XYZ file of C-alpha atoms in Angstrom:
404
model
C 47.815 96.147 143.378
C 49.441 93.864 145.933
C 53.227 93.984 146.014
C 55.452 91.125 147.055
C 58.915 91.430 148.527
C 61.125 89.204 146.358
C 63.624 86.841 147.962
C 67.195 88.062 148.235
C 69.084 86.154 145.576
C 72.801 85.504 145.431
C 75.139 86.897 142.811
C 75.612 83.455 141.263
C 71.913 83.410 140.367
C 72.335 86.505 138.176
C 75.847 85.907 136.944
C 74.794 84.700 133.507
C 72.218 87.398 132.852
C 74.305 90.577 132.699
C 71.182 92.678 133.216
C 71.488 96.319 132.172
C 68.110 97.543 133.429
C 66.098 96.567 136.517
C 62.715 97.910 137.658
C 60.901 96.627 140.760
C 57.893 97.581 142.882
C 58.382 96.267 146.430
C 56.968 96.283 149.918
C 60.149 97.841 151.317
C 63.508 98.866 149.828
C 66.275 97.700 152.161
C 70.043 97.964 152.391
C 70.296 94.215 151.903
C 68.371 94.430 148.640
C 70.570 97.216 147.245
C 73.786 95.457 148.294
C 72.639 92.235 146.612
C 71.634 94.039 143.408
C 74.893 95.943 143.119
C 77.003 92.859 143.859
C 75.072 90.707 141.402
C 74.646 93.123 138.508
C 77.943 94.920 137.887
C 76.882 96.020 134.400
C 73.657 97.662 135.562
C 72.885 100.874 133.664
C 69.375 101.715 134.927
C 67.872 100.969 138.332
C 64.261 101.857 139.214
C 62.982 100.853 142.659
C 59.680 101.889 144.240
C 58.380 100.644 147.565
C 54.921 100.784 149.140
C 55.180 99.952 152.846
C 51.990 99.401 154.802
C 53.622 100.419 158.078
C 56.803 102.127 159.229
C 59.699 99.750 158.350
C 61.908 98.473 161.152
C 65.363 100.051 161.364
C 67.123 96.865 160.269
C 64.698 96.412 157.357
C 64.869 99.849 155.765
C 67.063 101.824 153.412
C 69.895 103.771 155.020
C 72.877 105.768 153.825
C 74.923 102.550 153.789
C 72.617 101.112 151.161
C 73.100 104.149 148.942
C 76.866 103.823 149.317
C 76.729 100.329 147.783
C 75.502 101.836 144.494
C 79.026 103.137 143.949
C 80.094 99.663 142.796
C 77.799 99.962 139.751
C 80.302 101.820 137.581
C 78.024 101.822 134.525
C 74.977 103.241 136.296
C 73.493 106.254 134.473
C 69.850 106.145 135.556
C 68.627 105.893 139.160
C 65.098 106.114 140.573
C 64.368 105.510 144.259
C 60.892 106.398 145.510
C 58.718 105.610 148.496
C 55.057 105.668 147.504
C 52.614 107.056 150.080
C 49.445 105.275 148.945
C 49.483 102.695 151.729
C 51.381 104.532 154.477
C 52.454 108.161 154.895
C 56.072 107.177 155.316
C 59.416 108.412 154.009
C 63.041 107.276 153.916
C 63.747 108.536 157.429
C 67.093 106.724 157.737
C 68.766 108.388 154.761
C 70.382 111.788 155.377
C 72.812 114.116 153.627
C 75.685 111.676 154.179
C 73.872 109.109 152.055
C 73.599 111.615 149.203
C 77.282 112.563 149.582
C 78.253 108.903 149.267
C 75.924 108.428 146.287
C 77.238 111.484 144.455
C 80.860 110.446 144.981
C 80.321 106.852 143.882
C 78.015 107.511 140.923
C 79.349 110.599 139.186
C 78.250 109.264 135.797
C 74.556 109.543 136.573
C 72.512 111.163 133.815
C 69.056 110.697 135.341
C 68.110 110.877 139.040
C 64.617 110.502 140.502
C 64.207 110.670 144.283
C 60.923 110.553 146.165
C 60.283 110.574 149.888
C 63.703 111.547 151.211
C 62.394 113.704 154.036
C 65.662 113.907 156.021
C 67.868 115.107 153.158
C 68.607 118.838 153.095
C 69.960 121.255 150.506
C 73.525 120.023 151.004
C 72.634 116.454 150.026
C 70.691 117.374 146.892
C 73.304 119.964 145.880
C 75.989 117.279 146.060
C 74.271 115.365 143.276
C 73.735 118.463 141.154
C 77.366 119.560 141.471
C 79.077 116.157 141.253
C 77.168 114.543 138.376
C 78.295 116.705 135.467
C 76.402 114.629 132.888
C 73.095 114.957 134.745
C 70.270 115.602 132.282
C 67.183 114.651 134.288
C 66.676 115.582 137.941
C 63.465 114.882 139.856
C 62.741 115.291 143.562
C 59.348 114.678 145.176
C 58.082 115.728 148.590
C 61.420 116.893 149.983
C 60.603 118.862 153.128
C 64.040 120.490 153.418
C 64.814 121.196 149.757
C 65.033 124.972 149.258
C 66.561 127.548 146.922
C 69.968 127.055 148.571
C 70.431 123.703 146.815
C 70.539 125.530 143.480
C 72.568 128.535 144.630
C 75.828 127.468 142.942
C 74.255 125.997 139.841
C 75.290 128.896 137.625
C 78.950 128.317 138.461
C 79.217 124.796 137.031
C 78.626 123.213 133.610
C 74.925 122.348 133.426
C 73.528 119.703 131.084
C 70.031 119.649 132.612
C 67.239 118.996 130.123
C 64.454 117.967 132.495
C 63.840 119.215 136.056
C 60.904 118.143 138.217
C 60.530 119.527 141.747
C 57.169 118.246 142.975
C 55.530 119.350 146.227
C 58.704 120.943 147.559
C 57.170 123.734 149.646
C 60.391 125.715 150.243
C 61.178 126.179 146.543
C 60.567 129.747 145.329
C 61.075 131.807 142.186
C 64.784 132.159 143.003
C 65.347 128.499 142.151
C 63.680 128.967 138.777
C 65.964 131.909 137.986
C 68.982 129.686 138.688
C 67.612 126.836 136.582
C 67.037 129.224 133.692
C 70.818 129.326 133.245
C 70.456 125.879 131.642
C 69.462 126.966 128.172
C 68.865 123.358 127.091
C 65.978 122.899 129.528
C 63.007 121.222 127.838
C 60.830 120.169 130.792
C 60.242 122.206 133.962
C 57.792 120.664 136.422
C 57.132 122.719 139.567
C 53.837 121.091 140.533
C 52.846 121.908 144.097
C 55.583 124.503 144.665
C 53.210 127.179 145.896
C 55.795 129.936 146.348
C 56.496 130.208 142.613
C 55.380 133.694 141.532
C 55.373 136.075 138.565
C 58.932 137.208 139.278
C 60.440 134.114 137.660
C 58.292 133.978 134.528
C 60.529 136.346 132.599
C 63.423 133.953 133.195
C 61.274 131.054 132.002
C 60.266 132.992 128.899
C 63.926 133.010 127.827
C 64.114 129.206 127.631
C 63.966 128.707 123.866
C 63.774 124.893 124.076
C 61.144 124.539 126.809
C 58.258 122.322 125.655
C 56.575 121.390 128.966
C 55.823 123.621 131.963
C 53.888 122.664 135.091
C 52.914 125.467 137.471
C 50.288 123.599 139.492
C 49.285 125.638 142.529
C 51.727 128.453 141.789
C 51.078 132.010 143.008
C 51.107 133.492 139.511
C 48.693 136.072 138.085
C 47.306 137.269 134.759
C 50.240 139.678 134.456
C 52.651 136.765 134.735
C 50.973 134.944 131.855
C 51.334 138.087 129.767
C 55.094 137.964 130.359
C 55.175 134.276 129.475
C 53.294 134.898 126.234
C 55.827 137.460 125.070
C 58.682 134.972 125.075
C 59.772 132.640 122.293
C 59.440 129.402 124.230
C 57.790 126.591 122.208
C 55.653 125.186 125.031
C 53.438 122.289 123.993
C 52.245 121.178 127.450
C 51.164 123.809 129.978
C 49.580 123.108 133.359
C 48.065 125.975 135.375
C 45.967 123.692 137.581
C 45.003 125.283 140.872
C 46.476 128.716 140.051
C 43.788 130.614 141.914
C 44.913 134.111 140.902
C 44.712 133.443 137.155
C 41.470 134.472 135.459
C 39.951 134.525 131.968
C 41.972 137.678 131.327
C 45.193 135.743 131.823
C 44.133 133.161 129.226
C 43.519 136.011 126.801
C 46.985 137.432 127.521
C 48.509 134.008 126.948
C 46.876 133.172 123.632
C 46.018 136.433 121.910
C 49.328 138.290 121.640
C 50.659 136.189 118.773
C 53.603 134.713 120.667
C 55.255 131.362 120.010
C 53.255 129.620 122.727
C 49.962 130.361 120.984
C 51.261 128.428 117.975
C 52.879 125.500 119.780
C 50.431 124.706 122.621
C 48.705 121.299 122.363
C 47.920 120.388 126.003
C 46.383 122.854 128.463
C 45.281 122.118 132.043
C 43.039 124.743 133.682
C 41.570 122.472 136.335
C 40.529 123.724 139.788
C 40.764 127.400 138.781
C 37.921 129.514 140.213
C 38.798 132.401 137.907
C 38.061 130.433 134.722
C 34.613 130.749 133.173
C 33.001 130.536 129.741
C 34.920 133.654 128.683
C 38.233 131.810 129.011
C 37.003 128.809 127.050
C 35.549 131.057 124.354
C 38.977 132.686 124.070
C 40.566 129.265 123.514
C 37.982 128.360 120.872
C 38.317 131.684 119.075
C 42.125 131.685 119.121
C 42.211 128.826 116.624
C 45.117 127.101 118.369
C 45.791 123.385 118.062
C 44.750 122.183 121.519
C 44.565 118.375 121.583
C 44.066 117.871 125.340
C 42.023 120.355 127.390
C 41.233 119.997 131.088
C 38.780 122.312 132.854
C 37.758 119.966 135.673
C 36.215 121.600 138.736
C 35.836 124.961 136.991
C 32.433 125.785 138.407
C 31.694 128.707 136.093
C 32.063 126.667 132.908
C 28.608 126.109 131.391
C 26.994 124.737 128.235
C 28.220 127.808 126.361
C 31.787 126.514 126.634
C 30.900 123.127 125.177
C 29.025 124.825 122.361
C 31.978 127.104 121.577
C 34.402 124.178 121.409
C 31.944 122.179 119.286
C 31.514 125.016 116.801
C 35.239 125.473 116.452
C 36.245 124.712 112.859
C 39.987 124.129 112.924
C 42.153 125.137 110.021
C 43.527 121.779 108.939
C 46.900 123.296 107.981
C 47.497 125.147 111.238
C 45.434 123.483 113.905
C 44.736 120.027 115.288
C 41.393 118.775 116.477
C 40.503 118.358 120.135
C 40.945 114.693 121.109
C 40.524 114.645 124.885
C 38.314 116.939 126.975
C 38.015 116.787 130.774
C 34.804 118.320 132.160
C 34.784 116.388 135.435
C 32.955 118.195 138.268
C 31.955 121.147 136.083
C 28.724 121.580 137.986
C 27.524 124.408 135.733
C 26.889 122.005 132.842
C 23.395 120.766 132.034
C 22.400 117.488 130.382
C 21.483 119.494 127.291
C 25.171 120.176 126.575
C 25.574 116.554 125.409
C 23.830 117.427 122.182
C 26.964 119.269 121.132
C 28.934 116.020 121.293
C 26.834 114.492 118.520
C 27.923 114.487 114.912
C 29.252 116.486 113.161
C 30.784 118.326 116.150
C 34.019 117.277 117.873
C 35.136 115.194 114.893
C 38.465 114.277 116.470
C 37.256 113.597 120.024
C 38.377 110.245 121.486
C 37.939 110.805 125.261
C 35.431 112.812 127.284
C 35.476 113.044 131.077
C 32.061 113.930 132.533
C 32.265 112.435 136.029
C 30.495 114.275 138.868
C 28.336 116.260 136.443
C 24.687 116.068 135.411
C 25.875 114.384 132.219
C 27.193 111.292 133.986
C 24.052 109.179 134.266
C 24.912 105.707 132.947
C 21.386 105.243 131.643
C 21.444 108.467 129.643
C 20.044 107.607 126.179
C 22.034 110.442 124.586
C 25.299 108.807 125.702
C 24.117 105.519 124.216
C 23.249 107.282 120.962
C 26.624 108.999 120.769
C 28.388 105.720 121.563
C 26.602 104.047 118.661
C 27.641 106.888 116.372
C 31.214 106.937 117.635
C 32.234 103.594 119.185
C 35.812 104.841 119.492
C 34.806 107.643 121.890
C 35.466 106.828 125.568
C 33.071 108.369 128.072
C 34.626 108.486 131.541
C 31.851 108.696 134.136
C 34.269 108.492 137.072
C 36.869 110.986 138.285
C 39.759 109.762 136.147
C 42.336 111.988 134.569
C 42.606 112.455 130.814
C 43.277 109.309 128.823
C 41.879 106.493 130.994
C 40.241 103.519 129.316
C 38.540 101.620 132.125
C 37.946 104.019 134.995
C 41.004 102.970 136.973
C 43.580 105.546 135.940
C 44.021 108.259 138.555
C 47.126 110.400 138.698
C 49.149 111.806 141.549
C 50.752 115.059 140.543
C 48.526 116.566 137.896
C 50.662 116.796 134.764
C 53.248 115.758 132.221
C-alpha cells in the first residue's frame, strides 16, 4: 500500500472539528507534523501515527525529542501510538532519546495506553519514566527496543500499577526477571512477550498466579516441558496461548499442559504450536483426546505432523455443552501431510471448520478435485493455498509478530 505524506494544515483548518481521535499512516513522522496536530487539536484523546519511510529521513524531516515534547499541550490525551514500520526500510527513530521520553512522561501523565515501536535510542530510563509517571497506564507496548532491559521494570513493585495489557515484542534484553516484576500487577489480562528469547521456566510460576490472564504469547521463549507443567497447575483462565518457536517444548509438554485438569485446559480456545520441532502426531492426538474447546489451532511448519493428526482432529466429537468446534486450522508447511489427508475434511468431519491453511504442502494444488468437491459441499470454507496466517480471506493477510 502506497502512503502519502499529507500537507501540514493550519490550526484554523481544524478549529471547527474538535477531533478526539486521529489515526494516520505516513511516509515520515516529523516534529512539524506533531506540533501542528497538537496545536490544532487541543481536545485530542487518542493519537495513532505510523510511518513507513523508504530511506533514512533527513535530520530536519524526522521525529525528535522536541516533537514528543509538543504532545504535552494535549491535556486530554489518554491513548498514544507512535511506530516506525520496517517493511520498506530497516530504520528507527534515531533522533529520539531518553530526554524525549522524560518530556513525554511529564507532559502526558494522564496516558492510559502507550504503544511505541522503533525507538532504538531510548534506554531503560526513558521507558521507566513512562511507567512510573503515568499512574493510570493500563496498556503498555514496546516493539524492537534494543536497549530495553529488566532495569526498566525494577521499581514497578513500588508504585501503584494499573497495567492490564503489556506487550514487549522482540526486546532481546528482557528476561524472566521482568515477568516476575510484572506479575505484581494482579489485574494483568494480556502478556505478550513475543520474540523475547531469554524468557525461561523460572518466571512461569509467577505467571501462573495471574488469575485474570486471558492471553499469553511466549513466541521463541526458552521454556521447556517442565515449565508448561507449572503453568498448567495455576488458576489462570488463558484463552489464547502462543508457544510458536519454543524449540525445547515437546509433545510431553502439551500433555502436561492439557491433561492435569487445570483451569487452562478448560478455558483455552486458541493455541499456536507453529515452528516447533518437538511437536508431532502425539501432541495433536493429546489435543484431540483432551476434549478441550480449541477454536483456532496452528501447527504450521511442524514437520512431524502427518495424516494421523488430521484424522484425530476430524474424529473428535466435541461435547456440545463443554467444548466448541474447531473453526480455523493452520497446516501450512506441514510437509509430512499427504494428499490423502484431505478426505478427512469432507462431510461429516470438521463440522465447524471455516478456514484451512494448507500452503506449502502436498494438499495445495489449485487443480485438486478434492478441494473443488469440498468447496461445493461447504462454500463457506476458505482454503488458503498461500502462506497466510489464520483468518485471511484473499491470500493477502500476513502478520508480523505471530499472535494476539
